[in-house]
Amino acid sequence: METVSEARSHGGVQGVYRHASEATGTEMRFSVFVPPHEDGAKLPVLWYLSGLTCTHENVTDKGEYRAACAKHGIIFVAPDTSPRGDDVPDAEDEYDFGTGAGFYLDATEEPWAEHYNMRDYVTSELCELVGEEFPVDLDRQGITGHSMGGHGALTIGLRNPGRYRSISAFAPICAPSRVPWGQKAFSRYLGEDRAAWEEYDAVALIESGARPAQLLIDQGTADQFLEEQLSTALLRDVCEDAGINAAIRMQEGYDHSYHFISTFMADHIGWHAKRLKG
């Protein structure tokens, strides 16, 4: 791991780092905020997965999470959304597929399978690296994310109930198998067998028996993608049918942007803190 930059913030350190990834076969960058803490202490960690077109930089610059993380003593980690580099296949002029749109899955179709292994990268390789390099208690992990990253947070959290104590999301793609963004990505990354799509679909996972203890979802009512792409109502209905304690909050007048995310970020961090420290 190499340090790209570090800066003092809220008594802690905001850093950006890079390393050679075996999972993606590329150099990957990620950001980490480590709050002030006593020497030798191990802190809970909150993973944040970003949305389409984003890198680690978007939430690092706009997420307004550091004050809340310093208050609650939580390390905040933000990986990139996909592999990048000259040798990585891409879909030119398609913002919702290819570079910047890894969908937090492990691709099985060529030419994507060699590099687009973002689920393995986030859950295994990066987790191990962060655990080695930072004062993290890996027995106390939470996960959150926005839009495509909200989809990633939900599906990774639902598939790993013993690892993540808390799961939240901002405007997640709740049922990607049923909406254009997900159908486009899944058909090309995973092939046409829709059974393979279900492990990357939060609604399908809950229908198949996934039972998180709790969920927290914030969704803006003025979000331009709400009806066609996000399927929040489907998630609410399936959680109600399954008896899952899901706080799905419709926030009046908010859109899909970081203005929305930053407004409720501290609330999410406080919610995670209660579950990560309990």
GROMACS .gro file of C-alpha atoms in nm:
model
  278
    1MET     CA    1   0.000   0.000   0.000
    2GLU     CA    2   0.124   0.347  -0.089
    3THR     CA    3   0.008   0.677   0.057
    4VAL     CA    4  -0.121   0.922  -0.203
    5SER     CA    5  -0.212   1.195   0.047
    6GLU     CA    6  -0.288   1.249   0.415
    7ALA     CA    7  -0.434   1.551   0.592
    8ARG     CA    8  -0.537   1.634   0.946
    9SER     CA    9  -0.914   1.665   0.992
   10HIS     CA   10  -1.138   1.674   1.300
   11GLY     CA   11  -0.849   1.554   1.512
   12GLY     CA   12  -0.795   1.249   1.291
   13VAL     CA   13  -0.636   1.175   0.954
   14GLN     CA   14  -0.803   1.171   0.613
   15GLY     CA   15  -0.593   0.970   0.372
   16VAL     CA   16  -0.600   0.842   0.015
   17TYR     CA   17  -0.407   0.525  -0.067
   18ARG     CA   18  -0.332   0.298  -0.361
   19HIS     CA   19  -0.226  -0.062  -0.405
   20ALA     CA   20  -0.193  -0.331  -0.669
   21SER     CA   21  -0.507  -0.542  -0.657
   22GLU     CA   22  -0.506  -0.912  -0.735
   23ALA     CA   23  -0.886  -0.920  -0.753
   24THR     CA   24  -0.907  -0.660  -1.031
   25GLY     CA   25  -0.560  -0.694  -1.180
   26THR     CA   26  -0.521  -0.316  -1.161
   27GLU     CA   27  -0.405  -0.040  -0.931
   28MET     CA   28  -0.689   0.059  -0.700
   29ARG     CA   29  -0.734   0.373  -0.489
   30PHE     CA   30  -0.942   0.420  -0.177
   31SER     CA   31  -0.985   0.675   0.100
   32VAL     CA   32  -0.981   0.618   0.476
   33PHE     CA   33  -1.066   0.853   0.761
   34VAL     CA   34  -0.920   0.748   1.095
   35PRO     CA   35  -1.066   0.950   1.385
   36PRO     CA   36  -0.867   1.045   1.694
   37HIS     CA   37  -0.817   0.747   1.925
   38GLU     CA   38  -0.599   0.613   2.202
   39ASP     CA   39  -0.282   0.427   2.114
   40GLY     CA   40  -0.351   0.059   2.064
   41ALA     CA   41  -0.727   0.103   2.027
   42LYS     CA   42  -0.918  -0.090   1.761
   43LEU     CA   43  -1.213   0.097   1.609
   44PRO     CA   44  -1.529  -0.011   1.428
   45VAL     CA   45  -1.531   0.047   1.053
   46LEU     CA   46  -1.803   0.173   0.818
   47TRP     CA   47  -1.765   0.088   0.450
   48TYR     CA   48  -1.916   0.337   0.203
   49LEU     CA   49  -1.983   0.221  -0.155
   50SER     CA   50  -2.026   0.497  -0.412
   51GLY     CA   51  -2.263   0.522  -0.708
   52LEU     CA   52  -2.244   0.533  -1.085
   53THR     CA   53  -1.966   0.747  -1.238
   54CYS     CA   54  -1.809   0.807  -0.895
   55THR     CA   55  -1.469   0.731  -0.746
   56HIS     CA   56  -1.359   0.745  -0.381
   57GLU     CA   57  -1.323   1.122  -0.428
   58ASN     CA   58  -1.693   1.209  -0.443
   59VAL     CA   59  -1.784   1.111  -0.089
   60THR     CA   60  -1.442   1.213   0.043
   61ASP     CA   61  -1.495   1.567  -0.084
   62LYS     CA   62  -1.873   1.602  -0.046
   63GLY     CA   63  -1.995   1.344   0.206
   64GLU     CA   64  -1.950   1.549   0.526
   65TYR     CA   65  -1.885   1.239   0.737
   66ARG     CA   66  -1.568   1.325   0.926
   67ALA     CA   67  -1.720   1.521   1.216
   68ALA     CA   68  -1.967   1.240   1.289
   69CYS     CA   69  -1.699   0.971   1.256
   70ALA     CA   70  -1.474   1.164   1.495
   71LYS     CA   71  -1.763   1.202   1.742
   72HIS     CA   72  -1.848   0.831   1.739
   73GLY     CA   73  -1.498   0.688   1.689
   74ILE     CA   74  -1.564   0.514   1.357
   75ILE     CA   75  -1.320   0.455   1.071
   76PHE     CA   76  -1.473   0.538   0.731
   77VAL     CA   77  -1.349   0.357   0.418
   78ALA     CA   78  -1.451   0.450   0.062
   79PRO     CA   79  -1.325   0.229  -0.225
   80ASP     CA   80  -1.354   0.303  -0.595
   81THR     CA   81  -1.655   0.182  -0.795
   82SER     CA   82  -1.471  -0.023  -1.058
   83PRO     CA   83  -1.128  -0.119  -1.190
   84ARG     CA   84  -0.955   0.143  -1.404
   85GLY     CA   85  -0.664   0.150  -1.646
   86ASP     CA   86  -0.565   0.130  -2.012
   87ASP     CA   87  -0.602  -0.249  -2.018
   88VAL     CA   88  -0.945  -0.253  -1.853
   89PRO     CA   89  -1.235  -0.301  -2.097
   90ASP     CA   90  -1.485  -0.019  -2.099
   91ALA     CA   91  -1.803   0.085  -2.278
   92GLU     CA   92  -1.740   0.423  -2.432
   93ASP     CA   93  -2.013   0.682  -2.396
   94GLU     CA   94  -2.206   0.459  -2.151
   95TYR     CA   95  -2.200   0.613  -1.804
   96ASP     CA   96  -2.400   0.324  -1.655
   97PHE     CA   97  -2.175   0.040  -1.767
   98GLY     CA   98  -1.802  -0.031  -1.763
   99THR     CA   99  -1.558   0.201  -1.589
  100GLY     CA  100  -1.726   0.368  -1.294
  101ALA     CA  101  -2.008   0.114  -1.298
  102GLY     CA  102  -1.876  -0.208  -1.147
  103PHE     CA  103  -2.205  -0.284  -0.964
  104TYR     CA  104  -2.015  -0.457  -0.681
  105LEU     CA  105  -2.038  -0.798  -0.846
  106ASP     CA  106  -1.791  -1.057  -0.974
  107ALA     CA  107  -1.834  -1.069  -1.351
  108THR     CA  108  -1.846  -1.407  -1.522
  109GLU     CA  109  -1.870  -1.297  -1.888
  110GLU     CA  110  -1.587  -1.192  -2.115
  111PRO     CA  111  -1.425  -0.949  -2.154
  112TRP     CA  112  -1.536  -0.828  -1.808
  113ALA     CA  113  -1.450  -1.129  -1.592
  114GLU     CA  114  -1.075  -1.065  -1.572
  115HIS     CA  115  -1.100  -0.726  -1.403
  116TYR     CA  116  -1.457  -0.661  -1.284
  117ASN     CA  117  -1.448  -0.846  -0.952
  118MET     CA  118  -1.562  -0.570  -0.721
  119ARG     CA  119  -1.749  -0.789  -0.471
  120ASP     CA  120  -1.439  -0.998  -0.409
  121TYR     CA  121  -1.228  -0.684  -0.396
  122VAL     CA  122  -1.445  -0.509  -0.136
  123THR     CA  123  -1.532  -0.806   0.084
  124SER     CA  124  -1.198  -0.990   0.077
  125GLU     CA  125  -0.891  -0.814  -0.056
  126LEU     CA  126  -0.956  -0.457   0.057
  127CYS     CA  127  -1.100  -0.574   0.387
  128GLU     CA  128  -0.783  -0.771   0.459
  129LEU     CA  129  -0.560  -0.482   0.358
  130VAL     CA  130  -0.748  -0.228   0.571
  131GLY     CA  131  -0.737  -0.469   0.864
  132GLU     CA  132  -0.359  -0.494   0.833
  133GLU     CA  133  -0.281  -0.126   0.778
  134PHE     CA  134  -0.531   0.058   1.001
  135PRO     CA  135  -0.653   0.025   1.364
  136VAL     CA  136  -0.972  -0.157   1.261
  137ASP     CA  137  -1.175  -0.407   1.461
  138LEU     CA  138  -1.307  -0.635   1.186
  139ASP     CA  139  -1.556  -0.788   1.428
  140ARG     CA  140  -1.740  -0.454   1.416
  141GLN     CA  141  -1.818  -0.372   1.054
  142GLY     CA  142  -2.106  -0.177   0.903
  143ILE     CA  143  -2.179  -0.102   0.539
  144THR     CA  144  -2.360   0.175   0.356
  145GLY     CA  145  -2.366   0.331   0.010
  146HIS     CA  146  -2.545   0.545  -0.245
  147SER     CA  147  -2.746   0.443  -0.553
  148MET     CA  148  -2.541   0.167  -0.723
  149GLY     CA  149  -2.337   0.166  -0.402
  150GLY     CA  150  -2.656   0.136  -0.200
  151HIS     CA  151  -2.735  -0.173  -0.406
  152GLY     CA  152  -2.384  -0.298  -0.324
  153ALA     CA  153  -2.424  -0.228   0.046
  154LEU     CA  154  -2.760  -0.404   0.065
  155THR     CA  155  -2.660  -0.714  -0.131
  156ILE     CA  156  -2.318  -0.755   0.031
  157GLY     CA  157  -2.469  -0.699   0.375
  158LEU     CA  158  -2.757  -0.940   0.314
  159ARG     CA  159  -2.522  -1.211   0.185
  160ASN     CA  160  -2.285  -1.176   0.482
  161PRO     CA  161  -2.502  -1.147   0.793
  162GLY     CA  162  -2.227  -1.264   1.026
  163ARG     CA  163  -1.984  -0.998   0.910
  164TYR     CA  164  -2.182  -0.673   0.894
  165ARG     CA  165  -2.360  -0.566   1.210
  166SER     CA  166  -2.538  -0.277   1.039
  167ILE     CA  167  -2.663  -0.202   0.686
  168SER     CA  168  -2.794   0.126   0.550
  169ALA     CA  169  -2.825   0.298   0.213
  170PHE     CA  170  -2.899   0.626   0.042
  171ALA     CA  171  -3.134   0.598  -0.260
  172PRO     CA  172  -3.028   0.239  -0.340
  173ILE     CA  173  -3.111   0.042  -0.654
  174CYS     CA  174  -3.328  -0.201  -0.462
  175ALA     CA  175  -3.428  -0.448  -0.734
  176PRO     CA  176  -3.171  -0.420  -1.013
  177SER     CA  177  -3.299  -0.732  -1.190
  178ARG     CA  178  -3.621  -0.543  -1.264
  179VAL     CA  179  -3.490  -0.202  -1.376
  180PRO     CA  180  -3.293  -0.078  -1.681
  181TRP     CA  181  -2.967   0.000  -1.501
  182GLY     CA  182  -2.944  -0.344  -1.346
  183GLN     CA  183  -3.073  -0.541  -1.643
  184LYS     CA  184  -2.815  -0.379  -1.870
  185ALA     CA  185  -2.527  -0.442  -1.630
  186PHE     CA  186  -2.627  -0.793  -1.523
  187SER     CA  187  -2.689  -0.923  -1.876
  188ARG     CA  188  -2.341  -0.815  -1.984
  189TYR     CA  189  -2.142  -0.888  -1.667
  190LEU     CA  190  -2.324  -1.209  -1.570
  191GLY     CA  191  -2.495  -1.338  -1.886
  192GLU     CA  192  -2.860  -1.404  -1.957
  193ASP     CA  193  -2.926  -1.662  -1.683
  194ARG     CA  194  -3.143  -1.458  -1.450
  195ALA     CA  195  -3.096  -1.704  -1.167
  196ALA     CA  196  -2.738  -1.577  -1.144
  197TRP     CA  197  -2.868  -1.222  -1.103
  198GLU     CA  198  -3.060  -1.293  -0.783
  199GLU     CA  199  -2.754  -1.296  -0.555
  200TYR     CA  200  -2.700  -0.932  -0.655
  201ASP     CA  201  -3.060  -0.818  -0.603
  202ALA     CA  202  -3.169  -0.706  -0.255
  203VAL     CA  203  -3.540  -0.768  -0.311
  204ALA     CA  204  -3.471  -1.115  -0.453
  205LEU     CA  205  -3.239  -1.200  -0.161
  206ILE     CA  206  -3.505  -1.108   0.093
  207GLU     CA  207  -3.767  -1.303  -0.102
  208SER     CA  208  -3.527  -1.600  -0.083
  209GLY     CA  209  -3.491  -1.577   0.294
  210ALA     CA  210  -3.231  -1.313   0.384
  211ARG     CA  211  -3.330  -1.160   0.718
  212PRO     CA  212  -3.123  -0.863   0.836
  213ALA     CA  213  -3.188  -0.750   1.192
  214GLN     CA  214  -3.251  -0.394   1.076
  215LEU     CA  215  -3.215  -0.169   0.773
  216LEU     CA  216  -3.202   0.210   0.736
  217ILE     CA  217  -3.286   0.360   0.397
  218ASP     CA  218  -3.318   0.728   0.306
  219GLN     CA  219  -3.477   0.816  -0.026
  220GLY     CA  220  -3.557   1.160  -0.165
  221THR     CA  221  -3.905   1.218  -0.305
  222ALA     CA  222  -3.765   1.450  -0.577
  223ASP     CA  223  -3.510   1.191  -0.694
  224GLN     CA  224  -3.525   1.181  -1.074
  225PHE     CA  225  -3.445   0.808  -1.074
  226LEU     CA  226  -3.696   0.701  -0.811
  227GLU     CA  227  -3.968   0.552  -1.027
  228GLU     CA  228  -3.773   0.400  -1.314
  229GLN     CA  229  -3.453   0.277  -1.149
  230LEU     CA  230  -3.466   0.253  -0.769
  231SER     CA  231  -3.781   0.053  -0.680
  232THR     CA  232  -3.796   0.172  -0.319
  233ALA     CA  233  -4.159   0.065  -0.288
  234LEU     CA  234  -4.067  -0.295  -0.378
  235LEU     CA  235  -3.809  -0.304  -0.099
  236ARG     CA  236  -4.057  -0.159   0.151
  237ASP     CA  237  -4.319  -0.417   0.055
  238VAL     CA  238  -4.087  -0.718   0.072
  239CYS     CA  239  -3.950  -0.605   0.410
  240GLU     CA  240  -4.304  -0.568   0.544
  241ASP     CA  241  -4.398  -0.914   0.417
  242ALA     CA  242  -4.086  -1.065   0.576
  243GLY     CA  243  -4.129  -0.885   0.907
  244ILE     CA  244  -3.796  -0.704   0.874
  245ASN     CA  245  -3.741  -0.394   1.086
  246ALA     CA  246  -3.666  -0.156   0.797
  247ALA     CA  247  -3.677   0.221   0.845
  248ILE     CA  248  -3.741   0.339   0.489
  249ARG     CA  249  -3.766   0.716   0.512
  250MET     CA  250  -3.899   0.921   0.223
  251GLN     CA  251  -3.731   1.261   0.252
  252GLU     CA  252  -3.953   1.532   0.105
  253GLY     CA  253  -3.799   1.739  -0.174
  254TYR     CA  254  -3.455   1.578  -0.180
  255ASP     CA  255  -3.294   1.461  -0.504
  256HIS     CA  256  -3.023   1.205  -0.589
  257SER     CA  257  -2.721   1.427  -0.526
  258TYR     CA  258  -2.462   1.468  -0.254
  259HIS     CA  259  -2.667   1.756  -0.118
  260PHE     CA  260  -2.912   1.484  -0.016
  261ILE     CA  261  -2.646   1.239   0.105
  262SER     CA  262  -2.455   1.492   0.314
  263THR     CA  263  -2.778   1.606   0.483
  264PHE     CA  264  -2.841   1.262   0.634
  265MET     CA  265  -2.485   1.124   0.655
  266ALA     CA  266  -2.433   1.212   1.022
  267ASP     CA  267  -2.765   1.049   1.109
  268HIS     CA  268  -2.659   0.726   0.935
  269ILE     CA  269  -2.321   0.726   1.109
  270GLY     CA  270  -2.489   0.769   1.447
  271TRP     CA  271  -2.728   0.484   1.363
  272HIS     CA  272  -2.436   0.258   1.269
  273ALA     CA  273  -2.243   0.363   1.580
  274LYS     CA  274  -2.517   0.233   1.810
  275ARG     CA  275  -2.503  -0.106   1.644
  276LEU     CA  276  -2.126  -0.126   1.604
  277LYS     CA  277  -2.056  -0.035   1.965
  278GLY     CA  278  -2.337  -0.234   2.124
   0.00000   0.00000   0.00000
